[in-house]
Every structure is written in structure tokens, then in C-alpha cells.
Amino acid sequence: MSLSIKLPVVQNWSCHNCGGCCRQHGIYITAAEKARIEAQGWTPEHGIPAAQPLFVRMRGGLKKAWHRLAHQPDGACVFLDERGLCRIHARFGEPAKPLACRIYPYAFHPAGSKITIGLRFSCPSVVANRGAAVASQRKELRELAQQVVPQGVHLTSPPLIAPGNPVSSWPDFLQFVAALESILADDPEESVPFLTRLLAALQFVDVLEQARFDRLTGERIREFLEIVTDGVFEDIPERPEDVPEPGSVARTQFRLLAGHYARKDTYGSNDGTLRGRWNLLRSALALTRGRGMAPSLQPRLPPVPFEGLEAPFGVPAESEGLFTRYFQVKLHGMSFCGAAYYQVPLVEGFRSLALVYPAVLWIARWIAAGEGRCRLEASDVAEALAIADHHHGYSPAFGTWGFRKRVQNLSQRQEIIRLCAWYSR
Ligand code: SF4
């Protein structure tokens, strides 16, 4: 059956061979891919030392054993050469690579009768919007979707709007997503700041949480959404300074969350020894205290005083467009709830996505402070977004009870809005 796909219209992407993904990800391979790579006949003359294994056998819980590609001592994939290029690609062409490599940075998610395609902003070319329009890659993406998407995916139910609050069909659910997209869209005639749009979208999901939709369908939902989207901008404070500061408990919760977004875990950097685990615990304790020096969570984030990260750094005007595009791609690609995001309902998933905004600005401040600056540059924000989005929807920690509870607590105390405003000063 030919799959119908939905593509983001605001995004460009082509691979620019930075090799970053080949350093940061573990590549799961199927038995067929393993056999294919073995048959490719890799020897030291192809640049891979004889002592270097190609695969690592993994075993997770009760699951059957599986394999991933091995990594070189510096954490790079075994097939990444010294110029940052893939040896499999160079010898046999792109289709010979494992499917996981061919898919990145795309993500395929169910959206009723269609598959919607999102992108991961952990790729610097996605962040920079570099390359061919994604909309022009329909043929290749449809072919990839045929290989990735399981049979019967169109039977998947839409995510809940909120716990115990379902909608009856995908078309109805997608009306809610479209309403969020319209609130966050940048209308050049109105020029509403991104923060205002984000706070309005958070207000919108607060309203959704209090309503019930099991008896509403089609036109009635459309009418309801029109009324709510018209009203959500009314009470939004005009300037970030008009929003109350986040409380101390919220700041602690936020630092722990943002600290996780700030990490750069690779197979090269993961230290599973007792010492490595002790260092992780020490970092978590320092983030909880939030006083003195912030621990270096990764090489790009050297120790800086916590206090310095709370001063106003401003947000560069160019970053407004980046955040707008990021949220559009995440919403359009359904990368924030349901199957793509730990099966959480729309309201909870959107709040988690909204928290990426202050987390990125906090990480960007850290990058700037680490270089002795007290104003953000657009490149700080772009780099911080690539760091943070690596984890969003992919780091298992964000799907755990503790992290989900943290988002819930921040929302119940109206702290998500305060954090967004605080870090956008
Ligand atoms: S197989 Fe090639 S594309 Fe895939 S991670 Fe390794 S070097 Fe990168």
C-alpha cells in the first residue's frame, strides 16, 4: 500500500557531512543489516583496525539480544573516517547504510490516514535550515516511510487531549494541533513576539485541560477552537518583566530538567564506572542546590557561577524565527505527544515542549557565560537548541514518572509561564 505523507513546508534539510550524528548516536541494526555489513568484507586496508569490532551485542531486560554498531575509542561510529565521512556510504552508496542512519534526522509519526514527518534539531543543518526544501524530498521520504512505518499504523488511535479526555477521531485531534500551530505562527502583519505566542499557547492548553471533548466532533470542535484561540491572547502580559519571577522550588525543578537537556551523552563519554556514576550524582546535587559553581555537564559547558545564568541576557531577534520554526516542525510532525513522546496526552506533551524554550535559553546563557559574555548571540541559541533537542522525545528519562511529575508540578503552580518569561529577559 502506498503511504500518504505530510511534510513540513517551513523546513529545509540536506546532509552536510558534519559527522555529528555518527558520534552521538548508538545505531541499532537488524540481523539482516548485520549480515549485509559482514558481507561487505571490512579489513584494515579499509581503515578499520583488525582489533576493532564492528558490532556490539546488547541485551535489554527480557528482550532478545540485539546488535548495534561499535564505536571507536573517541565515541565515533566504527565506520566514520578521519574526514568525518561514512565508509559504508563511500564504498557502497547511501542505500547500503543501516536504516537508522538513512532516516536521521527525520522522524515518522502516525497522524490518522497519513504519516507525518518531523525532524530532529539535534542536527545542526536542521537548526540552520540548510539544504533542499523538505517538501521537495517527497519521493525519497515516501520510500523511507515504506521501510520504517509498521503495517496497520493507520489503525493507531489519536492521543488523548488530557488524561481521561479523548477525541473520537484523528481528524478531530488534528484540529487541536492545527489550532496550536496557528497560535504559534508568526503573522508578519502583527509581529507578535514569540514569547507572547508561547504564553498564549500555554493558556490554550490550560483551557483544553478543563473541557471535555468526547461528545464534540467535527464542526462543533472547530467552533470551540475558534472561540478559544481568539481569546487566549487577551490576558498575556506585554513584556517578560510583567510576568512574576519563578519561585525557588520551580527553579530547582527547572535546573534538574534543563541540566538533563544540557548533557551530551555519547558512547565515548558514557562512564558506567562507580566514579562516573558518582560524578553524575554530584552534578545532580549541585543542580539541586543551584549555588556556587555550576558543574561542567559536558565539554561545551565549563563551570560558571549559577547566579550568572539568572541575569538578563536578552534573546537575539534572529532566534525568534528559529523558535517559531522549531515549534512548527515539532507540532506538525506530531513529535510532542502520543507515540512520538512517551504516549503522553496533547496537553502534557505541549507543556513539556514549551519547557524546551527556557531550557534552551538557559543552556545558551551557559555557552555565552562560558566564553565570558553576558549577552546571547544567535549562534548560542542555535547551538543550545541542537544540544537540547537531542534528548527531547529520545532520552528515556523524560518519559519516567519523576520527570513527568516535574512538568505537572510546574504547570499546576503556573511556573512554566514564569520560567519561559524569566529566561527570555
Ligand atoms: S554507519 Fe555511517 S552513517 Fe551510520 S553512524 Fe556509522 S558512519 Fe554514520
Coordinates of C-alpha atoms and ligand atoms in Angstrom, one line a residue:
M1 CA 0.0 0.0 0.0
S2 CA 1.4 3.4 -0.9
L3 CA 1.7 5.6 2.2
S4 CA 0.4 9.1 2.2
I5 CA 2.8 11.5 4.0
K6 CA 2.6 15.0 5.4
L7 CA 5.7 17.2 5.1
P8 CA 6.6 20.4 6.9
V9 CA 6.7 23.3 4.5
V10 CA 8.9 25.6 6.6
Q11 CA 11.9 23.4 6.8
N12 CA 15.0 22.7 4.6
W13 CA 17.5 20.0 5.1
S14 CA 20.3 18.2 3.4
C15 CA 23.2 16.4 5.0
H16 CA 26.4 18.5 5.2
N17 CA 28.6 15.6 6.4
C18 CA 29.4 17.1 9.8
G19 CA 29.5 13.6 11.2
G20 CA 27.9 14.8 14.4
C21 CA 25.1 12.2 14.4
C22 CA 27.7 9.4 13.8
R23 CA 29.4 10.5 17.0
Q24 CA 26.4 11.0 19.2
H25 CA 24.0 8.1 18.4
G26 CA 24.0 4.4 19.0
I27 CA 23.0 2.7 15.8
Y28 CA 20.7 -0.3 16.2
I29 CA 20.9 -2.8 13.4
T30 CA 18.7 -5.7 12.4
A31 CA 20.1 -9.2 11.8
A32 CA 19.8 -8.6 8.0
E33 CA 21.8 -5.4 8.2
K34 CA 24.4 -7.1 10.3
A35 CA 24.7 -9.9 7.7
R36 CA 24.9 -7.3 4.9
I37 CA 27.7 -5.4 6.6
E38 CA 29.6 -8.6 7.4
A39 CA 29.4 -9.5 3.7
Q40 CA 30.9 -6.1 2.8
G41 CA 34.3 -7.5 3.8
W42 CA 35.8 -4.9 6.0
T43 CA 39.6 -5.2 6.5
P44 CA 42.4 -3.0 7.9
E45 CA 43.0 -1.7 4.4
H46 CA 39.6 0.0 4.5
G47 CA 40.8 1.9 7.6
I48 CA 39.3 -0.2 10.3
P49 CA 42.0 -1.8 12.6
A50 CA 41.9 -5.6 13.0
A51 CA 41.3 -5.3 16.7
Q52 CA 38.3 -3.0 16.3
P53 CA 35.0 -4.9 16.5
L54 CA 32.2 -3.8 14.1
F55 CA 29.3 -4.7 16.3
V56 CA 28.3 -4.8 20.0
R57 CA 25.9 -7.3 21.2
M58 CA 23.3 -5.8 23.5
R59 CA 20.7 -7.3 25.8
G60 CA 17.9 -5.2 27.4
G61 CA 15.7 -6.6 30.1
L62 CA 13.6 -9.5 28.9
K63 CA 14.1 -8.7 25.2
K64 CA 16.1 -10.8 22.9
A65 CA 19.7 -9.8 22.2
W66 CA 20.2 -7.2 19.5
H67 CA 23.2 -5.5 18.0
R68 CA 24.4 -2.0 17.5
L69 CA 27.3 -0.7 15.5
A70 CA 30.5 -0.5 17.6
H71 CA 32.2 2.8 18.4
Q72 CA 35.8 3.9 18.1
P73 CA 37.6 4.8 21.4
D74 CA 36.7 8.5 20.9
G75 CA 33.0 7.6 20.6
A76 CA 32.7 7.9 16.8
C77 CA 30.9 5.1 14.9
V78 CA 33.3 2.4 13.8
F79 CA 32.6 3.4 10.1
L80 CA 33.3 7.1 10.5
D81 CA 36.6 8.0 8.8
E82 CA 39.0 10.7 9.8
R83 CA 37.4 13.2 7.4
G84 CA 34.0 12.7 9.1
L85 CA 32.6 10.6 6.2
C86 CA 30.9 7.3 6.3
R87 CA 33.0 4.4 5.0
I88 CA 29.9 2.3 4.1
H89 CA 28.5 5.2 2.1
A90 CA 31.8 5.8 0.4
R91 CA 32.3 2.2 -0.7
F92 CA 28.7 1.1 -1.4
G93 CA 26.5 4.2 -1.6
E94 CA 23.8 5.6 0.7
P95 CA 21.3 2.7 0.4
A96 CA 23.9 0.3 1.9
K97 CA 23.9 2.1 5.3
P98 CA 21.7 0.8 8.2
L99 CA 18.2 2.2 8.0
A100 CA 18.7 4.1 11.3
C101 CA 21.4 6.2 9.6
R102 CA 19.4 6.8 6.5
I103 CA 16.4 8.0 8.4
Y104 CA 18.2 10.6 10.6
P105 CA 17.2 13.4 11.2
Y106 CA 13.7 12.5 10.0
A107 CA 11.1 11.1 12.3
F108 CA 7.9 9.4 11.0
H109 CA 4.8 9.5 13.2
P110 CA 1.2 8.4 12.8
A111 CA -1.4 11.0 12.1
G112 CA -4.6 9.1 11.1
S113 CA -4.6 8.1 7.4
K114 CA -1.3 9.8 6.9
I115 CA 2.2 9.6 8.2
T116 CA 3.6 13.0 9.3
I117 CA 7.3 13.7 9.1
G118 CA 9.2 15.7 11.7
L119 CA 12.9 16.5 12.0
R120 CA 15.3 16.3 14.9
F121 CA 17.0 19.6 15.7
S122 CA 20.0 17.8 17.1
C123 CA 21.3 18.0 13.5
P124 CA 23.0 21.4 13.0
S125 CA 21.8 21.6 9.4
V126 CA 18.2 21.3 10.6
V127 CA 18.7 24.1 13.1
A128 CA 20.3 26.3 10.4
N129 CA 17.6 25.4 7.9
R130 CA 20.3 24.4 5.4
G131 CA 19.7 22.4 2.2
A132 CA 16.9 21.4 0.0
A133 CA 13.3 22.1 1.0
V134 CA 11.9 19.1 2.8
A135 CA 8.7 19.4 0.7
S136 CA 10.8 18.7 -2.4
Q137 CA 12.0 15.4 -1.0
R138 CA 8.6 13.7 -1.0
K139 CA 9.6 10.8 -3.2
E140 CA 12.6 9.7 -1.1
L141 CA 10.7 10.3 2.1
R142 CA 7.8 8.2 0.9
E143 CA 10.2 5.4 0.1
L144 CA 11.8 5.6 3.5
A145 CA 8.4 5.7 5.2
Q146 CA 7.5 2.4 3.4
Q147 CA 10.5 0.8 5.1
V148 CA 10.1 2.4 8.6
V149 CA 6.4 2.5 9.3
P150 CA 4.9 -0.7 10.6
Q151 CA 1.8 -2.3 9.0
G152 CA -1.5 -1.2 10.4
V153 CA -0.2 2.1 11.7
H154 CA -3.3 3.9 10.4
L155 CA -5.3 1.9 13.0
T156 CA -3.4 3.8 15.8
S157 CA -5.8 5.8 18.0
P158 CA -5.2 9.5 18.4
P159 CA -3.5 10.6 21.6
L160 CA -5.7 11.8 24.4
I161 CA -6.2 15.6 24.8
A162 CA -5.7 15.2 28.6
P163 CA -6.0 12.2 30.9
G164 CA -9.4 10.7 30.6
N165 CA -10.3 13.2 27.8
P166 CA -10.3 11.5 24.4
V167 CA -11.5 12.7 21.0
S168 CA -13.3 10.4 18.7
S169 CA -11.1 10.6 15.5
W170 CA -7.8 11.7 14.1
P171 CA -9.3 14.5 12.0
D172 CA -10.8 15.9 15.3
F173 CA -7.4 15.5 17.1
L174 CA -5.6 17.2 14.2
Q175 CA -7.9 20.2 14.6
F176 CA -6.3 20.8 18.1
V177 CA -2.8 20.5 16.7
A178 CA -3.7 23.0 13.9
A179 CA -5.1 25.4 16.5
L180 CA -1.8 25.3 18.4
E181 CA 0.1 25.8 15.2
S182 CA -2.0 28.8 14.4
I183 CA -1.4 30.4 17.8
L184 CA 2.3 29.9 17.5
A185 CA 2.5 31.0 13.8
D186 CA 4.3 34.3 13.1
D187 CA 1.9 36.6 11.3
P188 CA 4.2 39.2 9.6
E189 CA 1.4 41.8 9.7
E190 CA 1.0 41.5 13.5
S191 CA 4.6 40.8 14.6
V192 CA 3.7 39.3 17.9
P193 CA 6.8 38.3 19.9
F194 CA 7.5 34.6 20.2
L195 CA 7.2 34.6 23.9
T196 CA 3.7 36.1 23.7
R197 CA 2.6 33.4 21.3
L198 CA 4.1 30.7 23.5
L199 CA 2.3 32.0 26.6
A200 CA -0.9 32.2 24.6
A201 CA -0.4 28.5 23.6
L202 CA 0.1 27.5 27.2
Q203 CA -3.1 29.4 28.1
F204 CA -4.8 27.5 25.3
V205 CA -3.8 24.0 26.7
D206 CA -4.9 25.1 30.2
V207 CA -8.4 25.7 28.7
L208 CA -8.3 22.3 26.9
E209 CA -7.5 20.6 30.2
Q210 CA -10.7 21.8 31.7
A211 CA -13.0 21.0 28.8
R212 CA -14.4 17.6 27.7
F213 CA -14.5 16.5 24.0
D214 CA -15.9 13.0 24.0
R215 CA -19.3 14.4 22.8
L216 CA -18.0 17.0 20.4
T217 CA -16.9 16.2 16.9
G218 CA -16.1 17.9 13.6
E219 CA -17.8 21.3 13.2
R220 CA -18.5 21.7 17.0
I221 CA -14.8 21.2 17.8
R222 CA -13.9 23.7 15.1
E223 CA -16.3 26.3 16.6
F224 CA -14.9 25.7 20.1
L225 CA -11.3 26.1 19.0
E226 CA -12.1 29.3 17.1
I227 CA -13.6 30.9 20.2
V228 CA -10.7 29.8 22.4
T229 CA -7.9 30.7 20.0
D230 CA -9.4 34.2 19.6
G231 CA -9.4 34.7 23.4
V232 CA -6.1 33.3 24.5
F233 CA -4.0 36.4 23.6
E234 CA -6.2 38.7 25.7
D235 CA -4.6 38.4 29.1
I236 CA -1.0 37.8 28.1
P237 CA 1.4 40.3 29.7
E238 CA 3.1 42.5 27.2
R239 CA 6.7 42.2 28.5
P240 CA 8.6 39.3 30.2
E241 CA 9.2 41.7 33.1
D242 CA 5.4 41.8 33.7
V243 CA 5.3 38.1 34.5
P244 CA 6.1 37.2 38.1
E245 CA 9.5 35.6 38.7
P246 CA 9.6 31.8 39.1
G247 CA 9.7 30.6 42.7
S248 CA 12.7 28.8 44.3
V249 CA 11.2 25.4 44.2
A250 CA 10.4 25.8 40.5
R251 CA 13.9 27.0 39.8
T252 CA 15.3 23.8 41.4
Q253 CA 12.9 21.6 39.4
F254 CA 13.8 23.5 36.3
R255 CA 17.6 23.2 36.8
L256 CA 17.3 19.5 37.1
L257 CA 15.2 19.3 33.9
A258 CA 17.4 21.8 31.9
G259 CA 20.5 20.0 33.3
H260 CA 19.3 16.8 31.6
Y261 CA 18.7 18.7 28.3
A262 CA 22.2 20.1 28.6
R263 CA 24.0 16.8 28.7
K264 CA 25.8 15.3 25.8
D265 CA 25.8 11.6 26.3
T266 CA 27.7 9.6 23.7
Y267 CA 29.1 6.0 23.8
G268 CA 32.5 7.6 24.1
S269 CA 31.6 9.8 27.0
N270 CA 29.3 7.5 29.0
D271 CA 31.1 6.4 32.1
G272 CA 29.3 3.5 33.7
T273 CA 32.0 3.0 36.4
L274 CA 31.4 3.8 40.0
R275 CA 33.3 7.0 39.6
G276 CA 31.2 8.0 36.6
R277 CA 28.0 7.4 38.5
W278 CA 29.4 9.3 41.5
N279 CA 30.1 12.3 39.2
L280 CA 26.5 12.2 37.8
L281 CA 25.2 12.2 41.4
R282 CA 27.4 15.1 42.3
S283 CA 26.2 17.1 39.3
A284 CA 22.5 16.4 40.2
L285 CA 23.2 17.6 43.8
A286 CA 24.9 20.8 42.5
L287 CA 21.9 21.4 40.2
T288 CA 19.5 20.9 43.1
R289 CA 21.4 23.4 45.3
G290 CA 21.9 25.9 42.5
R291 CA 24.5 27.8 44.4
G292 CA 28.2 28.4 43.7
M293 CA 29.7 27.0 40.5
A294 CA 27.5 25.0 38.0
P295 CA 29.3 21.7 37.3
S296 CA 30.6 21.2 33.8
L297 CA 27.9 18.9 32.3
Q298 CA 29.8 18.5 29.0
P299 CA 32.9 20.0 27.3
R300 CA 30.9 22.9 25.8
L301 CA 29.6 23.9 29.2
P302 CA 32.5 24.8 31.5
P303 CA 32.0 25.6 35.2
V304 CA 30.3 29.0 35.6
P305 CA 28.6 30.6 38.6
F306 CA 24.9 29.6 38.8
E307 CA 24.0 33.1 39.7
G308 CA 25.4 34.4 36.5
L309 CA 22.9 32.3 34.5
E310 CA 20.0 34.2 36.1
A311 CA 20.9 37.6 34.9
P312 CA 19.2 39.1 31.8
F313 CA 21.0 38.0 28.6
G314 CA 18.3 39.1 26.1
V315 CA 17.2 37.0 23.2
P316 CA 18.6 37.8 19.7
A317 CA 15.9 38.9 17.2
E318 CA 17.0 36.1 14.8
S319 CA 16.3 33.5 17.4
E320 CA 12.6 34.3 17.3
G321 CA 12.4 32.8 13.8
L322 CA 14.3 29.7 14.9
F323 CA 11.9 29.1 17.8
T324 CA 8.9 29.6 15.6
R325 CA 10.2 27.1 13.1
Y326 CA 11.2 24.6 15.8
F327 CA 7.7 24.6 17.3
Q328 CA 6.0 24.4 13.9
V329 CA 8.1 21.4 12.9
K330 CA 7.5 19.7 16.3
L331 CA 3.8 20.3 16.2
H332 CA 3.3 19.5 12.5
G333 CA 5.4 16.3 12.9
M334 CA 3.4 15.2 15.9
S335 CA 6.8 14.9 17.8
F336 CA 5.4 16.1 21.2
C337 CA 2.8 13.6 22.3
G338 CA 1.3 10.2 21.7
A339 CA 3.5 7.6 20.0
A340 CA 6.4 10.0 19.5
Y341 CA 6.6 11.3 23.1
Y342 CA 6.1 8.6 25.7
Q343 CA 2.4 8.2 24.9
V344 CA 1.5 11.4 26.8
P345 CA -1.7 13.4 26.1
L346 CA -1.6 16.5 24.0
V347 CA -1.8 18.9 27.0
E348 CA 1.1 17.4 28.9
G349 CA 3.2 16.9 25.7
F350 CA 2.8 20.5 24.8
R351 CA 3.8 21.7 28.2
S352 CA 7.0 19.5 28.0
L353 CA 7.7 21.0 24.6
A354 CA 7.2 24.5 25.9
L355 CA 9.8 23.9 28.6
V356 CA 12.4 23.3 25.9
Y357 CA 12.2 27.1 25.3
P358 CA 13.6 28.2 28.7
A359 CA 15.9 25.1 28.8
V360 CA 17.5 26.2 25.5
L361 CA 17.9 29.8 26.7
W362 CA 19.4 28.6 30.0
I363 CA 21.9 26.4 28.0
A364 CA 22.6 29.3 25.6
R365 CA 23.4 31.6 28.6
W366 CA 25.8 28.9 29.9
I367 CA 27.5 28.8 26.5
A368 CA 27.8 32.6 26.5
A369 CA 28.9 32.8 30.1
G370 CA 31.5 30.1 29.5
E371 CA 33.0 32.4 26.9
G372 CA 32.9 35.4 29.2
R373 CA 29.9 37.1 27.5
C374 CA 26.7 38.4 29.2
R375 CA 24.6 38.8 26.0
L376 CA 23.3 36.0 23.9
E377 CA 24.2 35.6 20.2
A378 CA 22.0 33.8 17.7
S379 CA 24.7 31.1 17.4
D380 CA 24.5 30.4 21.2
V381 CA 20.7 29.8 20.9
A382 CA 21.2 27.6 17.8
E383 CA 23.8 25.5 19.4
A384 CA 21.8 25.2 22.6
L385 CA 18.8 24.0 20.6
A386 CA 20.8 21.3 18.9
I387 CA 22.1 20.2 22.4
A388 CA 18.6 20.1 24.0
D389 CA 16.6 18.6 21.1
H390 CA 18.9 15.6 21.1
H391 CA 17.1 14.5 24.2
H392 CA 13.5 15.6 23.5
G393 CA 11.4 12.5 23.0
Y394 CA 14.5 10.3 22.9
S395 CA 16.1 10.4 26.3
P396 CA 14.2 7.7 28.3
A397 CA 14.5 10.0 31.4
F398 CA 11.8 12.4 30.1
G399 CA 9.3 9.6 30.0
T400 CA 9.8 8.5 33.6
W401 CA 7.3 9.2 36.4
G402 CA 9.7 11.6 38.1
F403 CA 10.2 13.8 35.0
R404 CA 6.5 13.8 34.1
K405 CA 5.6 14.7 37.6
R406 CA 8.0 17.6 37.5
V407 CA 6.3 19.0 34.4
Q408 CA 2.9 18.5 36.1
N409 CA 4.0 20.3 39.3
L410 CA 5.5 23.3 37.3
S411 CA 2.2 23.6 35.4
Q412 CA 0.0 23.4 38.5
R413 CA 1.9 26.2 40.1
Q414 CA 1.8 28.3 36.9
E415 CA 5.6 28.1 36.8
I416 CA 6.0 27.1 33.2
I417 CA 4.8 30.5 32.1
R418 CA 7.1 32.2 34.6
L419 CA 10.2 30.2 33.5
C420 CA 9.5 31.0 29.8
A421 CA 9.3 34.7 30.6
W422 CA 12.2 34.7 33.1
Y423 CA 14.8 33.2 30.7
S424 CA 13.6 35.4 27.7
R425 CA 14.7 38.6 29.5
Ligands
SF4_1 S1 27.2 3.7 9.6 FE1 27.9 5.5 8.6 S2 26.2 7.0 8.6 FE2 25.8 5.3 10.1 S3 26.6 6.1 12.1 FE3 28.2 4.9 11.1 S4 29.5 6.4 10.0 FE4 27.5 7.4 10.4

